[in-house]
C-alpha cells in the first residue's frame, strides 16, 4: 500500500503546488485548513519551504538551490537583501545576530524564520534575478553539486559546470521526474581531485577517459543517512558529457519506477542498490531506460583524488588563494559552520563586484569562494576587514568545522549544533596545539543520524546523542574517527559513545596529544586511525571536562527556541500572522 | 471523526489529527521490556518507525538507544498518548520520562 505521503503527492505535487502556496500566502497562515497542515507542509517542500520545528509553527526554512554552488554576479546581493528583510525571527541568535544565511553542504542556501505571507514577494525577487527554490527539498531532483570551481580549476579535465547546468535546466520543473519516491541527489565532478563528493550521492558522474575521449564514469547509490551509510557503487558505465543528461534521465526514471513508495525509510536508491547490486542496476538501466548502447566504464582518476583524502596536498577545501587557468585567482574564504550574517553577506557581494567578476561560489564544506580576481586586486581584497572574520588562511580548527542546522530549527535533531561547534572551534584554537604538519583537520557535527553535516567523512565525527550527568539528561555526542573520501573512501569508525557535550573538547585535546605522541613519521591522522583495531581506538583518549563551557547542555529540543530568554515552549509567540504578531490559540 | 495518526519528516515526529504531538529526542523509561538487558531501559527516541491506534491509545515504535548500556534497536509498541473522544480529537500525551511498558502488538496505522 502506498504511504500516506505518496497519497498526498498523488493528489497534488510538483509545479502545481505553487498556485495553492500562493493562495495560502495571499490569505495568510490561517487559510491552510487545520486538517490539511501535514499534507500541505509535505508538498511545500517541493518549492523549497520546510516548516520549522515544534514551537516555531507558521515559520519556514527556505532553501534556494544554486547548482554547483554558483551564485552569479548580482545574485548574492539579492540573497543578502532577502535575508535581511524577511529572515529575521522573534529572537536573535547570540552568535549570528538577527538575520543570516546558511551555506549548506549541498552548495545551497538556507534562510530561516520565513513567513508564508512573504513568500510571493521573495519568489518574485529571487526569480527576477535567476534564482529559485524549486525542488530544493521534497521528493525530486535536488540541487546538483560538484567541484565548486568547475570551469576555473587547473586540475580540471572536463568543465563540469555546463554539464551541471544542463542537468539543472533539464530536470528542474520537468514533470516526468517531479515526483520520485524520495530525494534524488546528483553530483558532477570534472577534476582529478574528487571534490564533487560523488561517493555520497545517489547518482555521481566522475571524470574518466575512454578510447582517448574524456567523459564520466557513473556511480549509483551513495548516501549517509539513518545509520545506513553507503558509498556510490560503480555500475560500469561511461558516458560522454553530451549524453550525461540521457543517462541521468534513465537513472532517475529507473528510480521513479522501481524505488519503494510503500516505505519511505527504504526508498532511497541505495537500498535498491543493496537489493539489486550494480550488475542488475546496469542491466535494467540499459534494457528499460536508455535507447543507446551504454559503453563500459573508462579509466577513472580516483588514484589522484586529494579532496578530503586525509593528506594535505592538492587544493584541499578550496580555502585560500588559488590561480585559475585564465590567470585570475579565486579566493576561498572560511565561513565557520557555514553561517554568515545578512550584513556580512551584503558586504561580501560588494567585495566580489569590486575585486572580482561579482560571482561567488559555495563549497560542500560550507565555505564561499570569490572567483575571477585579477592579480592586481588580490592584495586589496585580502586587506578587506571582512576577511578577518572570513579568512582565506584560517586556523585548521576553524576551517575544518562543519555543522548542520540542529535543534535551533530542525525537527529531527537531538542536539544544538551550530553555536556549539562555533564554541568548540574557538576553544580548540585557543587551547589545543595541532601536531606539527597537520594543516587540515575535519570535525563534522551532526545533530542526528540524518547526517546533514556529513559526519561519517570527517577526521572526528560528532553525532547528536543524550546521556546522563549527575543523574540529569544532557546533550551528548557519539564520536567517530578516521572518515574521509579520496581514492579509497572510508566511513568513520564509531569509537566513543554518548560523550557529554561539555567533555567533547577535552576528548579531542587528549586524542590529538596521543596522536602526536604515538604517530609514526609522516603518518596522517587517517592512517593512524586505520592502523588501530577497535580496542586500541577506544584506548586512544578519555573524555573529560575542561575550561570549555557549554551553555546548551539542557534539552534544547524542549525549548521553543534555545537562545530565547524565556525558552519554555509555552512562551513561544508562534504561530504568528504575516506581521509576526501571535495568532490566538484554539485551546 | 476518525483519528488520523502518522509520522513525518523522516520519523521526526508523530502527527495526531494534523497536530505535532510527539517529537524525537525525548528519553523514555522502559520497564518489563525486551529492548536490552537493563532492568529499566533509559531509551533515547531517535526516530519514529511505526505508528498505530488501539483505541483510545495512540501507539508508536521508536528507533533509538538505551543510554545506559548502549543497545541500539527498535522498541516494541509504546503508548504515546490517547484520544479519548474521537469526535473532538483532543490528544492527551503521556509523559515520556515516566515509566512505560512496551507491548508486542497494536493495530497498525497506514504505512508511512
PDB file of N, CA and C in Angstrom, chain A residues 390-429:
ATOM      1  N   UNK A 390      36.186  36.117   7.917  1.00  0.00           N
ATOM      2  CA  UNK A 390      36.033  35.018   6.949  1.00  0.00           C
ATOM      3  C   UNK A 390      37.365  34.876   6.234  1.00  0.00           C
ATOM      4  N   UNK A 391      38.256  34.139   6.884  1.00  0.00           N
ATOM      5  CA  UNK A 391      39.656  34.180   6.495  1.00  0.00           C
ATOM      6  C   UNK A 391      39.978  33.257   5.320  1.00  0.00           C
ATOM      7  N   UNK A 392      40.880  33.696   4.432  1.00  0.00           N
ATOM      8  CA  UNK A 392      41.412  32.784   3.417  1.00  0.00           C
ATOM      9  C   UNK A 392      42.543  31.917   3.974  1.00  0.00           C
ATOM     10  N   UNK A 393      42.935  32.185   5.211  1.00  0.00           N
ATOM     11  CA  UNK A 393      44.001  31.396   5.827  1.00  0.00           C
ATOM     12  C   UNK A 393      43.629  31.115   7.284  1.00  0.00           C
ATOM     13  N   UNK A 394      42.570  30.376   7.480  1.00  0.00           N
ATOM     14  CA  UNK A 394      42.055  30.196   8.843  1.00  0.00           C
ATOM     15  C   UNK A 394      42.838  29.137   9.618  1.00  0.00           C
ATOM     16  N   UNK A 395      42.651  29.166  10.903  1.00  0.00           N
ATOM     17  CA  UNK A 395      43.208  28.107  11.754  1.00  0.00           C
ATOM     18  C   UNK A 395      42.553  26.775  11.359  1.00  0.00           C
ATOM     19  N   UNK A 396      43.316  25.675  11.389  1.00  0.00           N
ATOM     20  CA  UNK A 396      42.735  24.386  10.978  1.00  0.00           C
ATOM     21  C   UNK A 396      41.444  24.013  11.711  1.00  0.00           C
ATOM     22  N   UNK A 397      41.322  24.384  12.976  1.00  0.00           N
ATOM     23  CA  UNK A 397      40.089  24.038  13.687  1.00  0.00           C
ATOM     24  C   UNK A 397      38.892  24.844  13.188  1.00  0.00           C
ATOM     25  N   UNK A 398      39.163  26.029  12.661  1.00  0.00           N
ATOM     26  CA  UNK A 398      38.065  26.832  12.124  1.00  0.00           C
ATOM     27  C   UNK A 398      37.670  26.314  10.731  1.00  0.00           C
ATOM     28  N   UNK A 399      38.670  26.096   9.891  1.00  0.00           N
ATOM     29  CA  UNK A 399      38.357  25.687   8.519  1.00  0.00           C
ATOM     30  C   UNK A 399      37.829  24.270   8.451  1.00  0.00           C
ATOM     31  N   UNK A 400      38.127  23.469   9.444  1.00  0.00           N
ATOM     32  CA  UNK A 400      37.700  22.062   9.407  1.00  0.00           C
ATOM     33  C   UNK A 400      36.328  21.809   9.997  1.00  0.00           C
ATOM     34  N   UNK A 401      35.669  22.885  10.474  1.00  0.00           N
ATOM     35  CA  UNK A 401      34.394  22.698  11.176  1.00  0.00           C
ATOM     36  C   UNK A 401      33.208  22.733  10.227  1.00  0.00           C
ATOM     37  N   UNK A 402      32.360  21.748  10.346  1.00  0.00           N
ATOM     38  CA  UNK A 402      31.075  21.738   9.638  1.00  0.00           C
ATOM     39  C   UNK A 402      30.008  21.402  10.679  1.00  0.00           C
ATOM     40  N   UNK A 403      28.856  22.068  10.580  1.00  0.00           N
ATOM     41  CA  UNK A 403      27.745  21.721  11.470  1.00  0.00           C
ATOM     42  C   UNK A 403      26.427  21.859  10.716  1.00  0.00           C
ATOM     43  N   UNK A 404      25.479  21.004  11.068  1.00  0.00           N
ATOM     44  CA  UNK A 404      24.157  21.058  10.444  1.00  0.00           C
ATOM     45  C   UNK A 404      23.301  22.095  11.168  1.00  0.00           C
ATOM     46  N   UNK A 405      22.016  22.137  10.823  1.00  0.00           N
ATOM     47  CA  UNK A 405      21.119  23.151  11.406  1.00  0.00           C
ATOM     48  C   UNK A 405      20.867  22.901  12.888  1.00  0.00           C
ATOM     49  N   UNK A 406      20.590  21.659  13.255  1.00  0.00           N
ATOM     50  CA  UNK A 406      20.425  21.318  14.652  1.00  0.00           C
ATOM     51  C   UNK A 406      19.100  21.738  15.252  1.00  0.00           C
ATOM     52  N   UNK A 407      19.024  21.599  16.580  1.00  0.00           N
ATOM     53  CA  UNK A 407      17.747  21.783  17.282  1.00  0.00           C
ATOM     54  C   UNK A 407      17.279  23.230  17.278  1.00  0.00           C
ATOM     55  N   UNK A 408      18.082  24.125  16.779  1.00  0.00           N
ATOM     56  CA  UNK A 408      17.616  25.503  16.659  1.00  0.00           C
ATOM     57  C   UNK A 408      16.335  25.549  15.816  1.00  0.00           C
ATOM     58  N   UNK A 409      16.311  24.787  14.732  1.00  0.00           N
ATOM     59  CA  UNK A 409      15.163  24.823  13.822  1.00  0.00           C
ATOM     60  C   UNK A 409      14.653  23.447  13.389  1.00  0.00           C
ATOM     61  N   UNK A 410      15.459  22.413  13.525  1.00  0.00           N
ATOM     62  CA  UNK A 410      15.176  21.133  12.850  1.00  0.00           C
ATOM     63  C   UNK A 410      14.414  20.164  13.762  1.00  0.00           C
ATOM     64  N   UNK A 411      13.396  19.508  13.195  1.00  0.00           N
ATOM     65  CA  UNK A 411      12.572  18.565  13.968  1.00  0.00           C
ATOM     66  C   UNK A 411      13.326  17.307  14.361  1.00  0.00           C
ATOM     67  N   UNK A 412      14.250  16.900  13.530  1.00  0.00           N
ATOM     68  CA  UNK A 412      14.873  15.596  13.721  1.00  0.00           C
ATOM     69  C   UNK A 412      16.083  15.637  14.664  1.00  0.00           C
ATOM     70  N   UNK A 413      16.698  16.784  14.770  1.00  0.00           N
ATOM     71  CA  UNK A 413      17.945  16.857  15.535  1.00  0.00           C
ATOM     72  C   UNK A 413      17.730  16.540  17.017  1.00  0.00           C
ATOM     73  N   UNK A 414      18.727  15.892  17.595  1.00  0.00           N
ATOM     74  CA  UNK A 414      18.699  15.592  19.029  1.00  0.00           C
ATOM     75  C   UNK A 414      19.346  16.735  19.811  1.00  0.00           C
ATOM     76  N   UNK A 415      20.266  17.459  19.199  1.00  0.00           N
ATOM     77  CA  UNK A 415      21.079  18.427  19.945  1.00  0.00           C
ATOM     78  C   UNK A 415      21.213  19.769  19.219  1.00  0.00           C
ATOM     79  N   UNK A 416      21.674  20.743  19.980  1.00  0.00           N
ATOM     80  CA  UNK A 416      22.103  22.020  19.424  1.00  0.00           C
ATOM     81  C   UNK A 416      23.414  21.768  18.672  1.00  0.00           C
ATOM     82  N   UNK A 417      23.620  22.487  17.570  1.00  0.00           N
ATOM     83  CA  UNK A 417      24.780  22.171  16.737  1.00  0.00           C
ATOM     84  C   UNK A 417      25.655  23.372  16.373  1.00  0.00           C
ATOM     85  N   UNK A 418      25.107  24.327  15.610  1.00  0.00           N
ATOM     86  CA  UNK A 418      25.975  25.360  15.031  1.00  0.00           C
ATOM     87  C   UNK A 418      26.661  26.217  16.101  1.00  0.00           C
ATOM     88  N   UNK A 419      25.889  26.733  17.051  1.00  0.00           N
ATOM     89  CA  UNK A 419      26.519  27.587  18.066  1.00  0.00           C
ATOM     90  C   UNK A 419      27.534  26.795  18.883  1.00  0.00           C
ATOM     91  N   UNK A 420      27.203  25.533  19.112  1.00  0.00           N
ATOM     92  CA  UNK A 420      28.124  24.681  19.880  1.00  0.00           C
ATOM     93  C   UNK A 420      29.423  24.452  19.100  1.00  0.00           C
ATOM     94  N   UNK A 421      29.310  24.183  17.810  1.00  0.00           N
ATOM     95  CA  UNK A 421      30.519  23.941  17.026  1.00  0.00           C
ATOM     96  C   UNK A 421      31.371  25.206  16.930  1.00  0.00           C
ATOM     97  N   UNK A 422      30.724  26.361  16.906  1.00  0.00           N
ATOM     98  CA  UNK A 422      31.476  27.624  16.949  1.00  0.00           C
ATOM     99  C   UNK A 422      32.294  27.685  18.236  1.00  0.00           C
ATOM    100  N   UNK A 423      31.662  27.323  19.334  1.00  0.00           N
ATOM    101  CA  UNK A 423      32.356  27.366  20.631  1.00  0.00           C
ATOM    102  C   UNK A 423      33.451  26.307  20.707  1.00  0.00           C
ATOM    103  N   UNK A 424      33.172  25.114  20.166  1.00  0.00           N
ATOM    104  CA  UNK A 424      34.202  24.069  20.128  1.00  0.00           C
ATOM    105  C   UNK A 424      35.433  24.575  19.364  1.00  0.00           C
ATOM    106  N   UNK A 425      35.180  25.109  18.164  1.00  0.00           N
ATOM    107  CA  UNK A 425      36.303  25.510  17.296  1.00  0.00           C
ATOM    108  C   UNK A 425      37.139  26.594  17.973  1.00  0.00           C
ATOM    109  N   UNK A 426      36.455  27.551  18.589  1.00  0.00           N
ATOM    110  CA  UNK A 426      37.199  28.643  19.255  1.00  0.00           C
ATOM    111  C   UNK A 426      38.012  28.109  20.433  1.00  0.00           C
ATOM    112  N   UNK A 427      37.409  27.215  21.211  1.00  0.00           N
ATOM    113  CA  UNK A 427      38.126  26.680  22.372  1.00  0.00           C
ATOM    114  C   UNK A 427      39.335  25.855  21.918  1.00  0.00           C
ATOM    115  N   UNK A 428      39.122  25.022  20.919  1.00  0.00           N
ATOM    116  CA  UNK A 428      40.228  24.190  20.427  1.00  0.00           C
ATOM    117  C   UNK A 428      41.360  25.064  19.889  1.00  0.00           C
ATOM    118  N   UNK A 429      40.989  26.105  19.156  1.00  0.00           N
ATOM    119  CA  UNK A 429      42.003  27.002  18.609  1.00  0.00           C
ATOM    120  C   UNK A 429      42.833  27.640  19.728  1.00  0.00           C
TER     121      UNK A 429
END
